PDB file of C-alpha atoms in Angstrom:
ATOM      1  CA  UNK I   1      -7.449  -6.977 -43.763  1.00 51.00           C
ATOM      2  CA  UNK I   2      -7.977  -5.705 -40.488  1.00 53.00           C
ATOM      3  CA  UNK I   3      -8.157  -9.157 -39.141  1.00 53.00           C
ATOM      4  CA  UNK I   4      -4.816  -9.899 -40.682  1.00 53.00           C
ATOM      5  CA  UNK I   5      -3.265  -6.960 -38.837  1.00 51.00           C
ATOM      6  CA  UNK I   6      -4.459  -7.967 -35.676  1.00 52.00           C
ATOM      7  CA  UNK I   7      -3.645 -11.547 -36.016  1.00 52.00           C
ATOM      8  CA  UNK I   8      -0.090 -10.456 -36.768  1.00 51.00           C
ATOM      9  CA  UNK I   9       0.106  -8.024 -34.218  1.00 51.00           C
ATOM     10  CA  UNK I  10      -0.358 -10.967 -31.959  1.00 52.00           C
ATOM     11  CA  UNK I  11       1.404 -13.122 -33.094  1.00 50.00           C
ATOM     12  CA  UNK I  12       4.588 -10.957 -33.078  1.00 51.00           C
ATOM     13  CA  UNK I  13       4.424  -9.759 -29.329  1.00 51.00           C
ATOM     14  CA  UNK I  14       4.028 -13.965 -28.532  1.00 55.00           C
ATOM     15  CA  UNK I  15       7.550 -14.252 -30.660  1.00 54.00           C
ATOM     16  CA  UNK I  16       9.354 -11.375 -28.324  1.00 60.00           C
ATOM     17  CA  UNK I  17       7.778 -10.718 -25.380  1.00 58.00           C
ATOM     18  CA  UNK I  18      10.744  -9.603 -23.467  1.00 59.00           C
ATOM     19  CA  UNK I  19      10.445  -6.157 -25.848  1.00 63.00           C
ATOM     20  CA  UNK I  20       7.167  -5.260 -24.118  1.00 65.00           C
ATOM     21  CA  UNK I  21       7.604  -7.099 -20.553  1.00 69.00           C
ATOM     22  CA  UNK I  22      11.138  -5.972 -19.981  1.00 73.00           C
ATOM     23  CA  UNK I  23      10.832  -2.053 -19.627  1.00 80.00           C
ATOM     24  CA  UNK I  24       7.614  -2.597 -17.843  1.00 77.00           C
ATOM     25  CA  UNK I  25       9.001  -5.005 -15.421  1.00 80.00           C
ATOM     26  CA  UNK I  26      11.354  -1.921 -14.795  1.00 83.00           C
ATOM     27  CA  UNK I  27       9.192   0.231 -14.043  1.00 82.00           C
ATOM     28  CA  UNK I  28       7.364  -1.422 -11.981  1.00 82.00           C
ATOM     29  CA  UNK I  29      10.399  -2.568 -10.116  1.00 81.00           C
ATOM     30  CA  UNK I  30      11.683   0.792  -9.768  1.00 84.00           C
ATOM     31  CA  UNK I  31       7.859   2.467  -8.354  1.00 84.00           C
ATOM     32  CA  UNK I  32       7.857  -0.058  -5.990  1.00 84.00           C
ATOM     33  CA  UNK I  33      10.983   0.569  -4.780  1.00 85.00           C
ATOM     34  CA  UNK I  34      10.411   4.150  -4.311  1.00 86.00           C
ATOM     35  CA  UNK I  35       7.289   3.469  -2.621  1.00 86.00           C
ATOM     36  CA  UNK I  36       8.616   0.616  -0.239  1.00 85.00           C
ATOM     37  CA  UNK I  37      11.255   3.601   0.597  1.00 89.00           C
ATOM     38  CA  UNK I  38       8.506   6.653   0.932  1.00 88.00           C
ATOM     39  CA  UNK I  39       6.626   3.886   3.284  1.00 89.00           C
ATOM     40  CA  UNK I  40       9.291   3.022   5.275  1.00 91.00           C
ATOM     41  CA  UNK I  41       9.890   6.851   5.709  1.00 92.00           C
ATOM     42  CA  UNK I  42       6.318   7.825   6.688  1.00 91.00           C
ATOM     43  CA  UNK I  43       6.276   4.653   9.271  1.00 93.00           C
ATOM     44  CA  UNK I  44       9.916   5.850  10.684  1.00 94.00           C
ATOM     45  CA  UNK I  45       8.292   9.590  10.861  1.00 92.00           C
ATOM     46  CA  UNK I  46       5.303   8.190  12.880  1.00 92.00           C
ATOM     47  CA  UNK I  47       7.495   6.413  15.286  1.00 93.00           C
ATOM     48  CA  UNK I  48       5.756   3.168  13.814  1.00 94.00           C
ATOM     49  CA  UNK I  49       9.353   2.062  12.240  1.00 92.00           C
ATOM     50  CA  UNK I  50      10.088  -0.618  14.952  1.00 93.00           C
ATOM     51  CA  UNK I  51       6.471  -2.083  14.411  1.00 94.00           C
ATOM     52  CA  UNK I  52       6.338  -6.211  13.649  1.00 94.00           C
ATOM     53  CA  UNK I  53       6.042  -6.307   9.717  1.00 92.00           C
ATOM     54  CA  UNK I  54       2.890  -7.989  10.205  1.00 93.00           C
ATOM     55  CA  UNK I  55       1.194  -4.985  12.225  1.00 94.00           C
ATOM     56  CA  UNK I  56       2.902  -2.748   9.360  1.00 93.00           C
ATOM     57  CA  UNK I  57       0.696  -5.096   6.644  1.00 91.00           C
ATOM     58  CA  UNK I  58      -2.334  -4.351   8.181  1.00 94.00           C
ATOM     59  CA  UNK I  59      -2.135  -0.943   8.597  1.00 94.00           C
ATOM     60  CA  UNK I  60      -0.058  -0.176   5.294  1.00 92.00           C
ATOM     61  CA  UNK I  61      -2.724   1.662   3.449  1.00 91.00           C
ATOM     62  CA  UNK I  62      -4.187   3.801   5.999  1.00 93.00           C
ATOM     63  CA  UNK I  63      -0.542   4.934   6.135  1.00 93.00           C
ATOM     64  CA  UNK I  64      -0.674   5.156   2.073  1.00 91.00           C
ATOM     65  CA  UNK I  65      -3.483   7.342   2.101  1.00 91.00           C
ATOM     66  CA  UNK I  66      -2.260   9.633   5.180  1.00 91.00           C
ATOM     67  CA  UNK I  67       0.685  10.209   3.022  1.00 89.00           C
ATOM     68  CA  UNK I  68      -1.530  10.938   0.027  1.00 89.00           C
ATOM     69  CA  UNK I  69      -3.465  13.460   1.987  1.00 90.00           C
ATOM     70  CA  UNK I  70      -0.885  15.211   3.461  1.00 87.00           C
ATOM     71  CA  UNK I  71       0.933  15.919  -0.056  1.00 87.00           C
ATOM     72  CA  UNK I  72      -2.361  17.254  -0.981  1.00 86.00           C
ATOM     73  CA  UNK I  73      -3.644  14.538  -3.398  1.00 87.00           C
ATOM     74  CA  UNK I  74      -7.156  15.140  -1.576  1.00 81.00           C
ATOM     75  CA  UNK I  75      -8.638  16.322   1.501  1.00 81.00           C
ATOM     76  CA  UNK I  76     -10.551  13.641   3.943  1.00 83.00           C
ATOM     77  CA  UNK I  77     -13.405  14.509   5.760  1.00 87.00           C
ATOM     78  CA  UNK I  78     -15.351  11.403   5.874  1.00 86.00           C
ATOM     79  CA  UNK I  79     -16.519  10.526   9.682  1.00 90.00           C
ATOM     80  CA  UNK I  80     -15.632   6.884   8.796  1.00 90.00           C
ATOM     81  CA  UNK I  81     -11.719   7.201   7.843  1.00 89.00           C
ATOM     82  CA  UNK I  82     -11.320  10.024  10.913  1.00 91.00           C
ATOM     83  CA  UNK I  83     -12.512   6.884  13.106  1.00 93.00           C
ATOM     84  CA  UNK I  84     -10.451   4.049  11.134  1.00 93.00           C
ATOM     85  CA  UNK I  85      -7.519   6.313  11.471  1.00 94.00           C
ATOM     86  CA  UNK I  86      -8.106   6.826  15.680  1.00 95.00           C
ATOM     87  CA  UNK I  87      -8.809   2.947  15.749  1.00 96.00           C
ATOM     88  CA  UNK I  88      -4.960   2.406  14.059  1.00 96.00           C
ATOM     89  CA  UNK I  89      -3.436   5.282  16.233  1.00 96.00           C
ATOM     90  CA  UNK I  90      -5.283   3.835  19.447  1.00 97.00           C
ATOM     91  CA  UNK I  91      -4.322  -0.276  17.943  1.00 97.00           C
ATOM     92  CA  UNK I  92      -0.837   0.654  17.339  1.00 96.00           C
ATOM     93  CA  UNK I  93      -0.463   2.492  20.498  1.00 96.00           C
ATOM     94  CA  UNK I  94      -1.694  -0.086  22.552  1.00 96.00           C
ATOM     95  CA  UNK I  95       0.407  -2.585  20.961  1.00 96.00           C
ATOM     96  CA  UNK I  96       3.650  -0.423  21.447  1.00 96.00           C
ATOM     97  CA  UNK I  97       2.839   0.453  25.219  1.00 96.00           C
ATOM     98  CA  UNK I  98       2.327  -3.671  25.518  1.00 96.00           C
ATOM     99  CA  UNK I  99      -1.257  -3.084  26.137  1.00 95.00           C
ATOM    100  CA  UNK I 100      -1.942  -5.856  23.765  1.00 95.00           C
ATOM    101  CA  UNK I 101      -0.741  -8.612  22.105  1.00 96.00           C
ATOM    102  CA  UNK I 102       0.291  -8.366  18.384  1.00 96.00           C
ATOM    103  CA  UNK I 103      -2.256 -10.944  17.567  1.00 96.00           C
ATOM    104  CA  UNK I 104      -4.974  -9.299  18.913  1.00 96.00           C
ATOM    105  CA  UNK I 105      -3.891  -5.702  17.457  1.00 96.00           C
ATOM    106  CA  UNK I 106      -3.590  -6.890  13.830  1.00 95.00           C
ATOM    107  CA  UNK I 107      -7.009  -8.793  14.361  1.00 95.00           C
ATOM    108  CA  UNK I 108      -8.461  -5.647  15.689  1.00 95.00           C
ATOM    109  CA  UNK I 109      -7.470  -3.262  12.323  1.00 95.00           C
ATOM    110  CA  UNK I 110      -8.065  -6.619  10.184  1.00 93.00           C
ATOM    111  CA  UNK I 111     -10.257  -4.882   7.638  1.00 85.00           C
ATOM    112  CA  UNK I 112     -13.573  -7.288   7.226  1.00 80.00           C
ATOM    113  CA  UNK I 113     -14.213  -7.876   3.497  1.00 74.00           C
ATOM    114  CA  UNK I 114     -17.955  -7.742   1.958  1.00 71.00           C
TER     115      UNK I 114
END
């Protein structure tokens, strides 16, 4: 019987899909637009809003999680993000005072994968 149920259960989210995916779609929709806004904010308030959007790719969650932090979601003390987040300020400074190229600042705070 159980079986049954879930076989059903199935087979009737396959026949209307838009009852589940619509809302969610929404949603999501809607949170991203709120954090594409917050983002843009946070860059503007760092005087990083004129950046290249690729620079602004690279760097976008080291900006996420400066935001985080200073809303109080948590408190960094890790040696390791207090020198990733001097190597973006020092990167993005560069770039902006035409020290370097944008090429070589968004290979410089590329983020190496394991």
């Amino acid at each position: 019987m159980t079986l049954h149920t879930l076989t059903t259960s199935a087979i009737s989210r396959k026949a209307n899909p838009t009852l589940f995916v619509a809302p969610l779609l929404k949603r999501i929709k809607k949170e991203s637009k709120q954090e594409f806004d917050e983002m843009q904010q946070a860059f503007e308030l760092m005087g990083w809003g004129i950046l290249p959007d690729e620079l602004k790719i690279e760097i976008f969650e080291d900006v996420r999680f400066m935001v985080q932090e200073l809303k109080g979601y948590y408190s960094s003390c890790d040696p390791h993000v207090k020198r990733r987040r001097e190597t973006v300020h020092f990167w993005v400074s560069s770039f902006q005072d035409g020290v370097c190229t944008l090429e070589a600042a968004i290979k410089a705070l590329k983020v190496k994968s394991l």
